[in-house]
mmCIF file of C-alpha atoms in Angstrom:
data_model
loop_
_atom_site.group_PDB
_atom_site.id
_atom_site.type_symbol
_atom_site.label_atom_id
_atom_site.label_comp_id
_atom_site.label_asym_id
_atom_site.label_seq_id
_atom_site.Cartn_x
_atom_site.Cartn_y
_atom_site.Cartn_z
ATOM 1 C CA MET D 1 -191.977 122.463 38.021
ATOM 2 C CA GLU D 2 -191.265 119.397 35.870
ATOM 3 C CA LEU D 3 -193.623 120.681 33.164
ATOM 4 C CA TYR D 4 -191.839 124.033 33.310
ATOM 5 C CA LYS D 5 -188.430 122.486 32.825
ATOM 6 C CA ARG D 6 -189.521 119.922 30.277
ATOM 7 C CA TYR D 7 -191.594 122.092 27.960
ATOM 8 C CA PHE D 8 -191.155 125.816 28.607
ATOM 9 C CA LEU D 9 -187.350 126.009 28.461
ATOM 10 C CA PRO D 10 -186.935 124.045 25.195
ATOM 11 C CA ILE D 11 -189.625 126.185 23.561
ATOM 12 C CA LEU D 12 -187.960 129.378 24.817
ATOM 13 C CA PHE D 13 -184.578 128.193 23.579
ATOM 14 C CA SER D 14 -186.040 127.314 20.154
ATOM 15 C CA VAL D 15 -187.700 130.716 19.817
ATOM 16 C CA PHE D 16 -184.414 132.436 20.658
ATOM 17 C CA ALA D 17 -182.483 130.345 18.137
ATOM 18 C CA THR D 18 -185.072 131.057 15.430
ATOM 19 C CA CYS D 19 -184.887 134.799 16.075
ATOM 20 C CA ALA D 20 -181.094 134.692 16.085
ATOM 21 C CA LEU D 21 -180.996 132.933 12.718
ATOM 22 C CA ALA D 22 -182.876 135.845 11.171
ATOM 23 C CA GLY D 23 -181.874 139.466 10.971
ATOM 24 C CA SER D 24 -178.510 139.755 9.216
ATOM 25 C CA PRO D 25 -177.169 138.589 5.839
ATOM 26 C CA LEU D 26 -174.166 136.313 5.369
ATOM 27 C CA ILE D 27 -172.099 138.670 3.186
ATOM 28 C CA LYS D 28 -171.438 142.375 2.645
ATOM 29 C CA THR D 29 -170.977 143.664 -0.898
ATOM 30 C CA GLY D 30 -170.288 146.937 -2.612
ATOM 31 C CA HIS D 31 -168.038 148.833 -5.036
ATOM 32 C CA VAL D 32 -165.026 150.968 -4.195
ATOM 33 C CA TYR D 33 -163.270 153.388 -6.565
ATOM 34 C CA ALA D 34 -159.499 153.814 -6.849
ATOM 35 C CA HIS D 35 -157.851 157.229 -6.529
ATOM 36 C CA GLY D 36 -155.092 156.079 -8.857
ATOM 37 C CA GLY D 37 -151.620 154.662 -8.349
ATOM 38 C CA GLU D 38 -152.394 152.400 -5.396
ATOM 39 C CA SER D 39 -152.326 148.630 -5.665
ATOM 40 C CA LEU D 40 -155.416 146.484 -5.247
ATOM 41 C CA ARG D 41 -153.972 145.214 -1.957
ATOM 42 C CA GLU D 42 -153.464 148.764 -0.673
ATOM 43 C CA LEU D 43 -156.992 149.709 -1.673
ATOM 44 C CA LEU D 44 -158.530 146.747 0.142
ATOM 45 C CA GLU D 45 -156.429 146.957 3.316
ATOM 46 C CA SER D 46 -155.993 150.699 3.790
ATOM 47 C CA LYS D 47 -159.040 152.348 2.263
ATOM 48 C CA VAL D 48 -161.681 149.640 2.681
ATOM 49 C CA GLY D 49 -160.108 148.269 5.860
ATOM 50 C CA ILE D 50 -160.344 144.526 5.231
ATOM 51 C CA PRO D 51 -158.046 142.769 7.763
ATOM 52 C CA GLY D 52 -155.035 141.042 6.239
ATOM 53 C CA HIS D 53 -155.921 137.673 7.747
ATOM 54 C CA VAL D 54 -159.284 137.783 5.962
ATOM 55 C CA LEU D 55 -157.592 138.512 2.640
ATOM 56 C CA ASP D 56 -154.972 135.773 3.140
ATOM 57 C CA GLU D 57 -156.372 133.042 5.401
ATOM 58 C CA GLY D 58 -159.885 133.463 4.064
ATOM 59 C CA GLY D 59 -158.632 133.629 0.487
ATOM 60 C CA TYR D 60 -160.561 136.815 -0.269
ATOM 61 C CA PHE D 61 -157.691 138.647 -1.958
ATOM 62 C CA GLU D 62 -157.524 136.028 -4.701
ATOM 63 C CA LYS D 63 -161.324 135.908 -4.887
ATOM 64 C CA ILE D 64 -161.582 139.692 -5.288
ATOM 65 C CA LYS D 65 -158.867 139.632 -7.962
ATOM 66 C CA ARG D 66 -160.820 136.942 -9.801
ATOM 67 C CA TRP D 67 -164.098 138.842 -9.470
ATOM 68 C CA ASN D 68 -162.357 141.940 -10.912
ATOM 69 C CA SER D 69 -160.504 140.310 -13.804
ATOM 70 C CA SER D 70 -161.172 143.388 -15.951
ATOM 71 C CA LEU D 71 -158.678 145.500 -13.948
ATOM 72 C CA GLU D 72 -155.845 146.619 -16.239
ATOM 73 C CA ASN D 73 -153.094 146.406 -13.606
ATOM 74 C CA SER D 74 -153.789 145.284 -10.025
ATOM 75 C CA SER D 75 -150.362 146.592 -8.940
ATOM 76 C CA SER D 76 -151.226 150.162 -9.933
ATOM 77 C CA LEU D 77 -154.900 150.967 -10.316
ATOM 78 C CA MET D 78 -156.154 153.624 -12.695
ATOM 79 C CA PRO D 79 -157.952 156.698 -11.322
ATOM 80 C CA GLY D 80 -161.651 155.964 -10.941
ATOM 81 C CA GLU D 81 -161.332 152.213 -11.562
ATOM 82 C CA ARG D 82 -164.216 150.398 -9.890
ATOM 83 C CA VAL D 83 -163.545 147.341 -7.717
ATOM 84 C CA TYR D 84 -166.246 144.927 -6.594
ATOM 85 C CA VAL D 85 -165.789 143.870 -2.948
ATOM 86 C CA GLU D 86 -167.437 140.985 -1.111
ATOM 87 C CA VAL D 87 -166.571 139.842 2.433
ATOM 88 C CA PRO D 88 -168.334 137.848 5.184
ATOM 89 C CA TYR D 89 -170.910 139.981 6.991
ATOM 90 C CA ARG D 90 -169.297 139.563 10.393
ATOM 91 C CA VAL D 91 -165.894 140.895 9.269
ATOM 92 C CA VAL D 92 -165.071 144.164 11.074
ATOM 93 C CA LEU D 93 -163.541 146.763 8.732
ATOM 94 C CA THR D 94 -160.778 149.090 9.940
ATOM 95 C CA PRO D 95 -160.123 151.680 7.213
ATOM 96 C CA ASN D 96 -157.038 153.832 7.691
ATOM 97 C CA SER D 97 -158.499 157.328 7.846
ATOM 98 C CA ARG D 98 -154.979 158.808 8.016
ATOM 99 C CA SER D 99 -153.830 157.320 4.685
ATOM 100 C CA LYS D 100 -153.035 160.113 2.220
ATOM 101 C CA ARG D 101 -154.845 160.244 -1.070
ATOM 102 C CA LYS D 102 -152.554 160.257 -4.102
ATOM 103 C CA ASN D 103 -153.027 163.010 -6.672
ATOM 104 C CA LEU D 104 -154.203 161.987 -10.099
ATOM 105 C CA ASN D 105 -151.305 163.932 -11.655
ATOM 106 C CA VAL D 106 -148.686 165.507 -9.411
ATOM 107 C CA GLY D 107 -148.333 169.241 -9.949
ATOM 108 C CA GLN D 108 -151.292 169.440 -12.318
ATOM 109 C CA THR D 109 -154.160 171.749 -11.495
ATOM 110 C CA LEU D 110 -157.373 169.764 -11.512
ATOM 111 C CA SER D 111 -160.083 170.924 -13.790
ATOM 112 C CA GLN D 112 -163.572 171.458 -12.413
ATOM 113 C CA LYS D 113 -164.598 168.166 -14.017
ATOM 114 C CA SER D 114 -161.667 166.317 -12.408
ATOM 115 C CA GLN D 115 -162.487 167.840 -9.034
ATOM 116 C CA ARG D 116 -166.056 166.631 -9.326
ATOM 117 C CA LYS D 117 -164.801 163.171 -10.311
ATOM 118 C CA THR D 118 -162.388 163.033 -7.359
ATOM 119 C CA ALA D 119 -165.129 164.175 -4.967
ATOM 120 C CA SER D 120 -167.393 161.498 -6.423
ATOM 121 C CA ILE D 121 -164.723 158.834 -5.853
ATOM 122 C CA ILE D 122 -164.265 159.921 -2.234
ATOM 123 C CA ASN D 123 -168.030 159.948 -1.709
ATOM 124 C CA GLU D 124 -168.464 156.480 -3.211
ATOM 125 C CA ASN D 125 -165.670 155.069 -1.051
ATOM 126 C CA GLN D 126 -167.234 156.574 2.056
ATOM 127 C CA LYS D 127 -170.578 155.073 1.118
ATOM 128 C CA LEU D 128 -168.968 151.662 0.702
ATOM 129 C CA VAL D 129 -167.336 151.724 4.117
ATOM 130 C CA ALA D 130 -170.629 152.816 5.708
ATOM 131 C CA ALA D 131 -172.643 150.192 3.861
ATOM 132 C CA ILE D 132 -170.198 147.301 4.286
ATOM 133 C CA ASP D 133 -169.602 147.768 8.003
ATOM 134 C CA ARG D 134 -171.626 149.870 10.438
ATOM 135 C CA ASP D 135 -169.908 148.467 13.506
ATOM 136 C CA ASP D 136 -168.656 151.222 15.841
ATOM 137 C CA ASP D 137 -165.819 149.020 17.134
ATOM 138 C CA LYS D 138 -163.591 149.125 14.053
ATOM 139 C CA GLU D 139 -160.482 150.266 15.897
ATOM 140 C CA ARG D 140 -161.023 147.560 18.548
ATOM 141 C CA ALA D 141 -161.058 144.614 16.168
ATOM 142 C CA ASP D 142 -157.627 143.143 16.962
ATOM 143 C CA ARG D 143 -157.010 144.104 20.588
ATOM 144 C CA TRP D 144 -158.361 143.247 24.023
ATOM 145 C CA ASN D 145 -161.726 144.880 24.676
ATOM 146 C CA TYR D 146 -162.859 145.626 28.239
ATOM 147 C CA SER D 147 -166.237 146.562 29.676
ATOM 148 C CA LEU D 148 -167.589 147.669 33.029
ATOM 149 C CA PHE D 149 -171.269 147.051 33.698
ATOM 150 C CA TYR D 150 -174.016 147.616 36.254
ATOM 151 C CA ALA D 151 -177.316 145.795 36.725
ATOM 152 C CA LEU D 152 -180.201 145.586 39.153
ATOM 153 C CA SER D 153 -182.185 142.395 39.371
ATOM 154 C CA ARG D 154 -185.101 140.617 41.028
ATOM 155 C CA GLY D 155 -184.832 137.007 42.063
ATOM 156 C CA SER D 156 -187.356 134.482 43.303
ATOM 157 C CA LEU D 157 -186.525 131.208 45.077
ATOM 158 C CA GLN D 158 -188.669 128.127 45.463
ATOM 159 C CA GLU D 159 -187.187 125.540 47.789
ATOM 160 C CA GLY D 160 -188.802 122.351 48.973
ATOM 161 C CA ILE D 161 -188.097 118.992 50.528
ATOM 162 C CA PRO D 162 -188.584 116.153 48.038
ATOM 163 C CA ASN D 163 -191.544 113.861 48.745
ATOM 164 C CA SER D 164 -193.086 116.295 51.227
ATOM 165 C CA ASN D 165 -195.276 119.389 51.228
ATOM 166 C CA ILE D 166 -192.700 121.497 53.092
ATOM 167 C CA SER D 167 -191.397 124.382 51.023
ATOM 168 C CA THR D 168 -190.435 128.045 51.168
ATOM 169 C CA GLU D 169 -190.815 130.816 48.646
ATOM 170 C CA SER D 170 -188.737 133.935 48.975
ATOM 171 C CA SER D 171 -187.342 136.917 47.127
ATOM 172 C CA GLN D 172 -183.732 137.935 46.695
ATOM 173 C CA ASP D 173 -183.510 141.369 45.088
ATOM 174 C CA SER D 174 -180.198 142.945 44.108
ATOM 175 C CA PRO D 175 -180.002 146.741 43.795
ATOM 176 C CA LEU D 176 -176.302 146.558 42.948
ATOM 177 C CA THR D 177 -174.438 144.225 40.633
ATOM 178 C CA LEU D 178 -171.064 145.406 39.338
ATOM 179 C CA GLY D 179 -169.051 143.517 36.772
ATOM 180 C CA PHE D 180 -166.062 143.490 34.466
ATOM 181 C CA SER D 181 -165.773 141.637 31.156
ATOM 182 C CA THR D 182 -163.171 141.174 28.443
ATOM 183 C CA PHE D 183 -163.123 139.972 24.845
ATOM 184 C CA LYS D 184 -160.313 139.165 22.393
ATOM 185 C CA ARG D 185 -160.450 137.821 18.860
ATOM 186 C CA LEU D 186 -157.706 135.200 18.733
ATOM 187 C CA SER D 187 -157.991 134.358 15.036
ATOM 188 C CA TYR D 188 -160.484 134.548 12.199
ATOM 189 C CA ASP D 189 -162.568 131.722 13.719
ATOM 190 C CA PHE D 190 -161.765 131.770 17.459
ATOM 191 C CA ASN D 191 -162.260 134.300 20.245
ATOM 192 C CA TYR D 192 -161.966 134.431 24.027
ATOM 193 C CA SER D 193 -164.352 136.092 26.487
ATOM 194 C CA GLY D 194 -164.597 136.226 30.257
ATOM 195 C CA SER D 195 -166.369 138.147 32.995
ATOM 196 C CA LEU D 196 -166.529 138.663 36.747
ATOM 197 C CA TYR D 197 -169.385 140.116 38.818
ATOM 198 C CA LEU D 198 -170.223 140.937 42.456
ATOM 199 C CA SER D 199 -173.824 141.270 43.569
ATOM 200 C CA LYS D 200 -175.224 142.778 46.774
ATOM 201 C CA LEU D 201 -178.527 141.264 47.895
ATOM 202 C CA ASP D 202 -181.240 142.806 50.031
ATOM 203 C CA GLY D 203 -182.296 140.807 53.078
ATOM 204 C CA GLY D 204 -184.242 137.744 51.994
ATOM 205 C CA LEU D 205 -187.916 137.526 52.883
ATOM 206 C CA SER D 206 -189.594 134.125 53.138
ATOM 207 C CA ASP D 207 -193.298 133.339 52.762
ATOM 208 C CA GLN D 208 -193.392 133.162 56.578
ATOM 209 C CA ASN D 209 -192.308 136.837 56.700
ATOM 210 C CA GLU D 210 -188.986 135.924 58.251
ATOM 211 C CA SER D 211 -186.009 137.924 57.041
ATOM 212 C CA VAL D 212 -182.354 136.998 57.093
ATOM 213 C CA SER D 213 -179.189 138.772 56.001
ATOM 214 C CA LEU D 214 -177.695 137.548 52.736
ATOM 215 C CA PRO D 215 -173.981 137.641 51.870
ATOM 216 C CA TRP D 216 -172.645 139.017 48.587
ATOM 217 C CA GLU D 217 -172.865 136.743 45.577
ATOM 218 C CA TYR D 218 -170.122 136.469 43.007
ATOM 219 C CA GLY D 219 -169.597 134.747 39.684
ATOM 220 C CA LEU D 220 -166.982 134.434 36.976
ATOM 221 C CA ASN D 221 -166.756 132.692 33.638
ATOM 222 C CA SER D 222 -164.236 131.897 30.922
ATOM 223 C CA TYR D 223 -165.307 130.963 27.371
ATOM 224 C CA MET D 224 -163.837 130.066 23.999
ATOM 225 C CA GLY D 225 -165.990 131.019 21.013
ATOM 226 C CA TYR D 226 -165.922 129.591 17.498
ATOM 227 C CA GLN D 227 -167.681 130.576 14.278
ATOM 228 C CA ARG D 228 -167.038 129.518 10.702
ATOM 229 C CA GLU D 229 -167.537 131.908 7.816
ATOM 230 C CA ASN D 230 -170.824 130.355 6.686
ATOM 231 C CA TRP D 231 -172.296 129.797 10.160
ATOM 232 C CA PRO D 232 -175.187 132.086 11.158
ATOM 233 C CA LEU D 233 -174.413 131.611 14.870
ATOM 234 C CA GLU D 234 -171.321 131.533 17.038
ATOM 235 C CA VAL D 235 -170.956 128.658 19.496
ATOM 236 C CA TYR D 236 -169.001 128.961 22.730
ATOM 237 C CA THR D 237 -168.083 126.740 25.636
ATOM 238 C CA GLY D 238 -166.248 127.085 28.922
ATOM 239 C CA LEU D 239 -166.647 127.186 32.679
ATOM 240 C CA ASP D 240 -168.888 129.178 35.051
ATOM 241 C CA HIS D 241 -168.045 129.461 38.735
ATOM 242 C CA GLU D 242 -170.411 131.139 41.194
ATOM 243 C CA ARG D 243 -171.479 131.433 44.814
ATOM 244 C CA PHE D 244 -175.037 132.037 46.029
ATOM 245 C CA SER D 245 -177.154 131.446 49.144
ATOM 246 C CA SER D 246 -180.180 129.297 49.971
ATOM 247 C CA TYR D 247 -182.231 128.739 53.111
ATOM 248 C CA ASN D 248 -182.154 125.785 55.523
ATOM 249 C CA THR D 249 -185.682 124.776 54.560
ATOM 250 C CA GLU D 250 -185.241 121.091 55.395
ATOM 251 C CA GLU D 251 -184.145 121.949 58.975
ATOM 252 C CA LEU D 252 -187.135 124.140 59.829
ATOM 253 C CA PRO D 253 -189.496 121.259 60.842
ATOM 254 C CA SER D 254 -186.993 120.190 63.512
ATOM 255 C CA GLY D 255 -187.145 123.634 65.139
ATOM 256 C CA GLU D 256 -184.003 125.204 63.661
ATOM 257 C CA PRO D 257 -184.140 128.991 63.087
ATOM 258 C CA LEU D 258 -184.175 130.321 59.519
ATOM 259 C CA THR D 259 -180.597 130.729 58.296
ATOM 260 C CA THR D 260 -178.691 130.525 55.000
ATOM 261 C CA ARG D 261 -176.069 128.232 53.537
ATOM 262 C CA GLU D 262 -173.611 129.421 50.896
ATOM 263 C CA HIS D 263 -173.130 127.185 47.854
ATOM 264 C CA THR D 264 -170.219 127.310 45.429
ATOM 265 C CA LEU D 265 -170.737 125.570 42.097
ATOM 266 C CA THR D 266 -168.719 125.157 38.918
ATOM 267 C CA PHE D 267 -170.608 124.552 35.670
ATOM 268 C CA LEU D 268 -169.630 123.329 32.228
ATOM 269 C CA THR D 269 -171.364 125.648 29.760
ATOM 270 C CA LEU D 270 -172.374 125.425 26.102
ATOM 271 C CA GLY D 271 -173.929 128.437 24.417
ATOM 272 C CA ILE D 272 -174.768 130.234 21.183
ATOM 273 C CA SER D 273 -174.551 133.929 20.340
ATOM 274 C CA LYS D 274 -175.635 136.158 17.483
ATOM 275 C CA LYS D 275 -174.984 139.756 16.467
ATOM 276 C CA PHE D 276 -177.772 141.379 14.487
ATOM 277 C CA GLU D 277 -179.260 144.730 13.564
ATOM 278 C CA TRP D 278 -182.876 145.691 14.254
ATOM 279 C CA PHE D 279 -184.503 149.078 13.635
ATOM 280 C CA GLY D 280 -181.046 150.566 13.073
ATOM 281 C CA LYS D 281 -179.706 149.348 16.426
ATOM 282 C CA GLN D 282 -176.956 146.780 16.953
ATOM 283 C CA PHE D 283 -177.729 143.846 19.246
ATOM 284 C CA LEU D 284 -175.891 140.889 20.719
ATOM 285 C CA ALA D 285 -178.005 137.942 21.888
ATOM 286 C CA LYS D 286 -176.802 134.894 23.815
ATOM 287 C CA ALA D 287 -178.319 131.718 25.186
ATOM 288 C CA SER D 288 -176.458 129.137 27.250
ATOM 289 C CA TYR D 289 -177.097 125.895 29.095
ATOM 290 C CA SER D 290 -174.844 124.731 31.947
ATOM 291 C CA SER D 291 -174.477 121.545 33.958
ATOM 292 C CA SER D 292 -172.722 121.408 37.332
ATOM 293 C CA ILE D 293 -169.428 119.508 37.592
ATOM 294 C CA MET D 294 -168.227 120.596 41.073
ATOM 295 C CA SER D 295 -170.081 121.703 44.197
ATOM 296 C CA SER D 296 -169.412 122.669 47.799
ATOM 297 C CA GLN D 297 -171.324 124.364 50.627
ATOM 298 C CA SER D 298 -170.457 126.453 53.665
ATOM 299 C CA ARG D 299 -171.897 123.802 55.996
ATOM 300 C CA PRO D 300 -173.705 120.478 55.481
ATOM 301 C CA SER D 301 -177.379 120.214 56.230
ATOM 302 C CA LYS D 302 -178.256 118.533 59.527
ATOM 303 C CA ILE D 303 -180.942 116.546 57.690
ATOM 304 C CA ASN D 304 -179.268 115.715 54.374
ATOM 305 C CA PRO D 305 -175.589 116.522 53.713
ATOM 306 C CA GLN D 306 -175.914 116.152 49.931
ATOM 307 C CA GLU D 307 -174.470 119.109 47.989
ATOM 308 C CA PHE D 308 -176.396 120.834 45.216
ATOM 309 C CA GLU D 309 -176.032 119.699 41.622
ATOM 310 C CA GLY D 310 -178.088 120.514 38.563
ATOM 311 C CA THR D 311 -178.384 122.925 35.645
ATOM 312 C CA LYS D 312 -178.434 126.602 34.771
ATOM 313 C CA PHE D 313 -179.996 128.431 31.820
ATOM 314 C CA ILE D 314 -179.294 132.034 30.718
ATOM 315 C CA LEU D 315 -180.772 134.356 28.093
ATOM 316 C CA TYR D 316 -178.853 137.605 27.521
ATOM 317 C CA LEU D 317 -179.487 140.620 25.256
ATOM 318 C CA ASN D 318 -177.182 143.590 24.709
ATOM 319 C CA MET D 319 -177.999 146.746 22.703
ATOM 320 C CA LYS D 320 -175.443 149.403 21.760
ATOM 321 C CA ALA D 321 -176.544 152.875 22.816
ATOM 322 C CA SER D 322 -173.455 154.576 21.350
ATOM 323 C CA LYS D 323 -169.888 153.728 20.402
ATOM 324 C CA ASP D 324 -168.929 153.107 24.047
ATOM 325 C CA TRP D 325 -172.199 152.656 25.993
ATOM 326 C CA PHE D 326 -174.660 149.777 25.941
ATOM 327 C CA TYR D 327 -177.835 148.551 27.643
ATOM 328 C CA HIS D 328 -178.315 144.921 28.620
ATOM 329 C CA GLY D 329 -180.824 142.561 30.172
ATOM 330 C CA PHE D 330 -180.832 138.920 31.223
ATOM 331 C CA TYR D 331 -182.900 136.039 32.496
ATOM 332 C CA LYS D 332 -181.096 133.394 34.588
ATOM 333 C CA GLN D 333 -182.541 130.196 35.994
ATOM 334 C CA HIS D 334 -181.105 127.490 38.265
ATOM 335 C CA ASP D 335 -182.684 124.073 38.827
ATOM 336 C CA LEU D 336 -180.740 122.235 41.542
ATOM 337 C CA GLU D 337 -181.177 119.266 43.846
ATOM 338 C CA GLY D 338 -179.377 118.436 47.058
ATOM 339 C CA ALA D 339 -180.706 118.608 50.591
ATOM 340 C CA THR D 340 -183.665 120.356 48.950
ATOM 341 C CA ALA D 341 -185.029 120.917 45.463
ATOM 342 C CA LEU D 342 -184.159 124.514 44.585
ATOM 343 C CA HIS D 343 -185.462 126.647 41.719
ATOM 344 C CA ILE D 344 -184.055 130.180 41.291
ATOM 345 C CA ALA D 345 -185.264 132.623 38.616
ATOM 346 C CA ARG D 346 -183.653 136.041 38.234
ATOM 347 C CA VAL D 347 -184.367 138.916 35.819
ATOM 348 C CA GLY D 348 -182.035 141.886 35.494
ATOM 349 C CA LEU D 349 -181.532 145.157 33.577
ATOM 350 C CA GLY D 350 -178.597 147.508 33.407
ATOM 351 C CA PHE D 351 -176.030 149.381 31.347
ATOM 352 C CA GLY D 352 -172.307 149.289 30.674
ATOM 353 C CA TYR D 353 -169.295 151.076 29.201
ATOM 354 C CA THR D 354 -166.740 149.601 26.784
ATOM 355 C CA PHE D 355 -163.169 150.876 26.582
#
């Protein structure tokens, strides 16, 4: 177990971080063509969909003006004028599809050549929006986002008494985990996320073929995320609070029947996350490490009343299946010490819906 914790987890974490660093560029670039009469600001905000806070707080409006110093009049662009656009890759674009296109000359019948030119402008602008931002969540950029999710999982527990050869190995499978999560971008650099889940467990089965009923597990978390423009990863931190069950392994040698104790722990968590695209699919990957700061149990052990404390490690991967649906999977591991030394490993798969 010590070799597992000391060597395997750091290697796994390093591999994840290396994979997360690759996969997506730092900037998005392209050219957009003016219909004529609109200002540079209108073109960037309405037709390209660059958020105002990116143009102002990030300084990109002045940068784009400087990069396009050849424009004759940025307050009223000429028809067909080309504008070079560059924004951070993670910026979500929200073009206003309802904005009306201004005619090149009011009341004038367009020649066949002008019609082709206008169609070309529209086509080029559409290409830019598609190339600069393929995110399906454009309209959700500045509001609260909510998700419902389902997962099934398989868990294995190894519990032993320190300095003895007494231990139990058991399974805790969950056919039903239901959860709710939320996300809100607070500013250009900061965001908030949180989630809540309930998990029904099948009856536990020990290596002595004894079964016992297991109560529902639950967990919730609350995180603040932060990412600078030139950072390849987002970092987040916050609190995890969860309840789970373990067996009274240390009491079995004294003749006690096999039962469970419920443990409630609060963890301080530090994690990293990364959005990337692979084979045309959009992914979100996360890795986090948590250390317990508070602990309680439903009843103290008759052998050792010490409450559990220790660490938790999670790997999470989410893949968008469509604009609203996603698939996800996770690996979660606890390494705790109290009345016993407890190792829990759980793997899960599921799907969810965002609204």
